[in-house]
Amino acid sequence: EGRTLIADIIDTICECAILDKENPDIEVQVLKALLTSITGPNSLVHDQALLTAIRTAFNIFVVSSSQQSQVTARASLTQIVTRIVANFESEVAAAKRKEEVEEKSAASARGGEGVEKRQDEESKGGEMGGEEEESDKTIVQKMVEGIIRNTLIKSGEALEEMKKEEVAAVEVDESTATVKLSVHGNDVFKVFKALVKFSLKKVEDDQAGAQIQTRSRILSLELLLSMLEKSGPAFRETEQLIDLIKRHLCPSIVQNASVSIPAISGVSLRMLGILVLHFKASLKTEISVFFQSVLHRVLDSSSGSLSQQKLQVLNTMKMICRDAQTIVDIYLNYDCE
């Protein structure tokens, strides 16, 4: 009913972890199977099957009492999320290279046609120059006819070019209205969105639930950090991902950077630094909020309980200040305005 074989295989693997929760050996084997299925060459695990696999590995890390299972789950998830980002970057880079090759081939073909046309014109000109017995009236008449013919040809070419441009414009408008991500781009978007939701979950009141939620939040933030660190031009220029960062990740960073748990605030501040360094062109307003609501607020606080957070903020500022261009951009975009 529309399901793929690989989706059924992933479901079967994940059910093994559900049926026997207290067996570390089974948990480790499930994690290995999922990791191999997703990170192997020409993997077919996408969309819902990918999310099911990540959710299972995530639950093993959060719920399992085995240290080995937790370490394996964390390492497997890190490899999975970095691989799907790398696949997306490679996919977009390959598409751009293909477009460049096609454009060069088209340009070479157009250049060859231009040379042939000039040679034909020169040969025609030579023939006209060699016909000395023709009268001046005949020569003028042929020149006028040639001019008219060339004008009609150029007009026809211009009209065809205008039609092509109109069709292209319609295609661009339609594609812009319904932008769809590629297979790997869709994987990155869905996984990133799911992890951001995990990072925003409220901590439960009871102690056991609070511990599970804390571990879940730490892991989700670490995986988001890994995806941002692995991101390249494709990730940073995809509108859907930028919008996701603006709407959900930035509020998550502001919320988690203010938490008194060092593991949570530390990872959040590192993500903040990466966004300032590599996403500043798209996050002008959000970066202003980062400085006012996170960095300045912590540094201006007189509370002694925030001493470790202040050190983390200073490390983040140090990371930002290493890039001279970012310092210039911050001055121009904020101080000068």
XYZ file of C-alpha atoms in Angstrom:
337
model
C 0.000 0.000 0.000
C 2.576 2.514 -1.151
C 5.228 1.325 1.319
C 8.697 0.398 0.147
C 10.581 -2.758 1.038
C 13.294 -0.785 2.841
C 10.638 0.892 5.016
C 9.366 -2.540 6.093
C 12.926 -3.648 6.818
C 13.569 -0.573 8.995
C 10.302 -1.166 10.866
C 11.279 -4.783 11.509
C 14.693 -3.754 12.844
C 13.168 -1.108 15.113
C 10.563 -3.520 16.491
C 13.393 -5.699 17.827
C 14.422 -2.862 20.155
C 10.816 -2.384 21.315
C 10.154 -6.071 22.029
C 13.262 -6.564 24.162
C 14.091 -3.274 25.882
C 16.360 -4.652 28.602
C 18.836 -6.478 26.376
C 21.911 -4.316 25.607
C 23.204 -6.793 23.015
C 20.025 -6.491 20.963
C 20.069 -2.692 21.301
C 23.631 -2.514 19.981
C 22.825 -4.827 17.053
C 19.747 -2.737 16.204
C 21.868 0.406 16.194
C 24.502 -1.197 13.973
C 21.843 -2.384 11.515
C 20.247 1.064 11.347
C 23.604 2.779 10.910
C 24.602 0.450 8.071
C 21.224 0.859 6.356
C 21.356 4.649 6.384
C 25.040 5.449 5.874
C 25.830 2.707 3.371
C 26.490 3.549 -0.301
C 23.321 4.167 -2.347
C 21.127 4.001 0.750
C 17.377 3.948 0.087
C 16.342 4.943 3.611
C 14.512 8.248 3.290
C 11.507 10.162 4.554
C 9.418 8.328 7.188
C 11.721 5.310 7.329
C 14.641 7.605 8.162
C 12.669 9.350 10.906
C 11.620 5.988 12.372
C 15.242 4.838 12.501
C 16.413 8.078 14.143
C 13.562 7.997 16.664
C 14.441 4.423 17.632
C 18.132 5.210 18.128
C 17.155 8.335 20.053
C 14.891 6.343 22.384
C 17.612 3.758 23.007
C 19.961 6.524 24.135
C 17.383 8.167 26.386
C 15.771 5.087 27.941
C 18.455 2.402 27.974
C 20.271 1.723 31.235
C 23.279 0.286 29.396
C 26.270 2.599 29.075
C 27.397 0.732 25.969
C 24.013 1.213 24.302
C 24.025 4.925 25.127
C 27.508 5.473 23.700
C 26.680 3.465 20.573
C 23.393 5.309 20.081
C 25.018 8.727 20.396
C 27.811 7.827 17.966
C 25.377 6.254 15.481
C 23.061 9.261 15.495
C 25.977 11.654 15.008
C 27.170 9.679 11.989
C 23.655 9.506 10.556
C 22.878 13.233 10.763
C 26.275 14.282 9.423
C 25.929 11.816 6.546
C 22.523 13.085 5.438
C 23.852 16.664 5.444
C 26.905 15.569 3.446
C 24.634 13.748 0.960
C 22.580 16.912 0.487
C 25.680 19.052 -0.082
C 27.099 16.526 -2.584
C 23.775 16.319 -4.413
C 23.505 20.090 -4.876
C 27.185 20.440 -5.825
C 26.835 17.705 -8.475
C 23.737 19.421 -9.914
C 25.612 22.744 -10.139
C 28.570 21.101 -11.878
C 26.207 19.508 -14.395
C 24.587 22.882 -15.106
C 27.993 24.493 -15.634
C 29.029 21.782 -18.101
C 25.767 22.173 -20.032
C 26.163 25.964 -20.134
C 29.743 25.663 -21.426
C 28.641 23.184 -24.094
C 25.817 25.486 -25.168
C 28.179 28.470 -25.265
C 30.683 26.529 -27.379
C 27.915 25.519 -29.781
C 26.741 29.129 -30.084
C 30.329 30.264 -30.698
C 30.762 27.715 -33.503
C 27.563 28.869 -35.194
C 28.784 32.470 -35.004
C 32.061 31.607 -36.713
C 30.263 29.749 -39.521
C 27.878 32.665 -40.016
C 30.749 35.161 -40.251
C 32.552 32.930 -42.762
C 29.400 32.717 -44.899
C 29.012 36.490 -44.817
C 32.642 37.000 -45.783
C 32.338 34.557 -48.685
C 29.173 36.302 -49.840
C 30.919 39.629 -49.583
C 33.793 38.296 -51.673
C 31.405 37.100 -54.358
C 29.672 40.461 -54.423
C 33.002 42.232 -54.713
C 34.049 39.995 -57.589
C 31.011 40.731 -59.738
C 32.407 43.839 -61.370
C 30.253 43.550 -64.496
C 27.036 44.099 -62.539
C 25.648 47.574 -62.688
C 25.544 49.885 -59.678
C 21.783 49.562 -59.603
C 21.922 45.750 -59.319
C 24.522 45.912 -56.553
C 22.482 48.383 -54.547
C 19.356 46.278 -55.035
C 21.121 43.135 -53.777
C 22.508 45.014 -50.778
C 19.068 46.286 -49.867
C 17.603 42.782 -50.213
C 20.391 41.381 -48.029
C 19.778 44.000 -45.364
C 16.057 43.282 -45.374
C 16.671 39.527 -45.217
C 19.127 39.855 -42.297
C 16.742 42.169 -40.480
C 13.888 39.685 -40.836
C 16.119 36.836 -39.617
C 17.279 38.819 -36.603
C 13.721 39.896 -35.837
C 12.609 36.283 -35.967
C 15.464 35.244 -33.682
C 14.651 38.050 -31.262
C 10.993 37.031 -31.249
C 11.902 33.413 -30.542
C 14.251 34.537 -27.756
C 11.494 36.653 -26.223
C 9.147 33.675 -26.317
C 11.765 31.508 -24.643
C 12.287 34.139 -21.939
C 8.539 34.351 -21.338
C 8.293 30.567 -21.016
C 11.310 30.532 -18.691
C 9.766 33.276 -16.566
C 6.537 31.304 -16.254
C 8.500 28.192 -15.291
C 10.466 30.129 -12.676
C 7.292 31.614 -11.236
C 5.653 28.205 -11.049
C 8.713 26.582 -9.473
C 8.994 29.405 -6.958
C 5.343 29.076 -6.028
C 5.735 25.376 -5.293
C 9.356 24.856 -4.306
C 10.114 21.230 -3.555
C 13.247 19.940 -1.914
C 15.224 17.064 -3.355
C 15.237 13.658 -1.665
C 18.324 14.425 0.419
C 17.167 17.986 1.058
C 13.863 16.675 2.355
C 15.732 14.285 4.668
C 17.769 17.141 6.122
C 14.691 19.313 6.590
C 12.604 16.657 8.363
C 15.401 15.444 10.635
C 16.432 18.987 11.530
C 12.830 19.918 12.331
C 12.322 16.816 14.493
C 15.494 17.520 16.482
C 14.489 21.141 17.062
C 11.154 19.930 18.466
C 12.999 17.586 20.822
C 15.146 20.482 22.020
C 12.054 22.513 22.943
C 10.241 19.847 24.969
C 9.258 20.923 28.464
C 10.947 19.238 31.405
C 8.578 17.127 33.496
C 8.061 17.724 37.202
C 9.056 14.282 38.518
C 12.758 13.571 38.905
C 12.903 10.498 36.653
C 11.055 12.283 33.865
C 13.238 15.356 34.282
C 16.403 13.284 33.866
C 15.091 11.670 30.682
C 14.015 15.029 29.249
C 17.384 16.568 30.101
C 19.262 13.783 28.333
C 16.902 14.070 25.380
C 17.443 17.808 25.140
C 21.233 17.516 25.388
C 21.373 14.878 22.652
C 19.050 16.802 20.316
C 21.139 19.968 20.720
C 24.366 18.051 20.096
C 22.934 16.549 16.900
C 21.723 19.956 15.714
C 25.212 21.301 16.378
C 26.720 18.474 14.302
C 24.392 19.302 11.391
C 25.266 22.996 11.529
C 28.995 22.242 11.695
C 28.690 19.981 8.646
C 26.537 22.441 6.708
C 27.809 23.994 3.500
C 26.492 26.307 0.757
C 23.497 24.094 -0.045
C 22.283 24.032 3.551
C 22.930 27.746 4.113
C 21.166 28.837 0.917
C 18.030 26.675 1.187
C 15.094 28.923 2.046
C 13.120 26.219 3.835
C 16.019 25.482 6.188
C 16.695 29.172 6.817
C 13.017 29.684 7.647
C 13.148 26.679 9.996
C 16.165 28.165 11.748
C 14.433 31.529 12.137
C 11.118 30.164 13.377
C 12.228 27.307 15.614
C 15.973 26.926 16.134
C 16.643 30.527 17.160
C 13.958 30.470 19.906
C 15.363 27.121 21.040
C 18.861 28.618 21.314
C 17.613 31.638 23.281
C 15.682 29.362 25.641
C 18.399 26.735 26.145
C 21.309 29.168 26.384
C 19.695 30.564 29.523
C 19.365 27.171 31.224
C 21.533 26.648 34.287
C 22.650 23.196 33.087
C 26.144 23.709 31.592
C 25.814 20.876 29.055
C 22.690 22.474 27.585
C 23.794 26.111 27.669
C 27.254 25.250 26.327
C 25.979 23.471 23.203
C 23.378 26.195 22.618
C 26.025 28.924 22.756
C 28.221 27.028 20.303
C 25.300 26.860 17.878
C 24.767 30.570 18.412
C 28.374 31.201 17.411
C 28.026 29.112 14.242
C 24.873 30.967 13.207
C 26.615 34.323 13.690
C 29.646 33.204 11.678
C 28.005 31.327 8.809
C 24.353 32.403 8.620
C 24.649 36.140 9.354
C 23.463 37.155 5.881
C 20.044 35.578 6.555
C 19.683 36.182 10.302
C 20.240 39.902 10.854
C 17.301 40.396 13.232
C 17.875 37.092 15.030
C 21.555 37.843 15.672
C 20.570 41.147 17.244
C 18.306 39.217 19.630
C 21.159 36.804 20.393
C 23.414 39.633 21.530
C 20.780 41.461 23.543
C 18.888 38.529 25.101
C 21.692 36.016 25.584
C 25.260 37.290 25.396
C 24.834 40.741 26.950
C 22.288 39.562 29.500
C 24.585 36.863 30.882
C 27.664 39.088 30.907
C 25.803 41.988 32.562
C 24.366 39.773 35.287
C 25.788 40.167 38.786
C 24.657 36.707 39.863
C 27.485 34.467 41.022
C 25.590 31.366 39.899
C 26.162 32.336 36.285
C 29.956 32.258 36.482
C 30.224 29.126 34.335
C 27.733 30.517 31.836
C 29.753 33.725 31.637
C 32.827 31.700 30.788
C 30.867 29.890 28.056
C 29.647 33.222 26.673
C 33.201 34.575 26.617
C 34.331 31.486 24.705
C 31.526 32.056 22.215
C 32.546 35.707 21.808
C 36.134 34.597 21.315
C 35.026 32.207 18.559
C 33.083 34.998 16.832
C 35.897 37.525 17.138
C 38.391 35.218 15.407
C 36.694 36.068 12.106
C 37.594 39.645 11.146
C 34.877 39.931 8.498
C 32.200 39.029 11.052
C 33.402 41.821 13.349
C 33.150 44.301 10.467
C 29.677 43.020 9.558
C 28.476 43.311 13.151
C 29.732 46.900 13.326
C 28.143 47.892 10.022
C 24.813 46.157 10.615
C 24.254 47.097 14.251
C 26.504 49.852 15.561
C 26.177 52.010 12.443
C 22.400 51.677 12.451
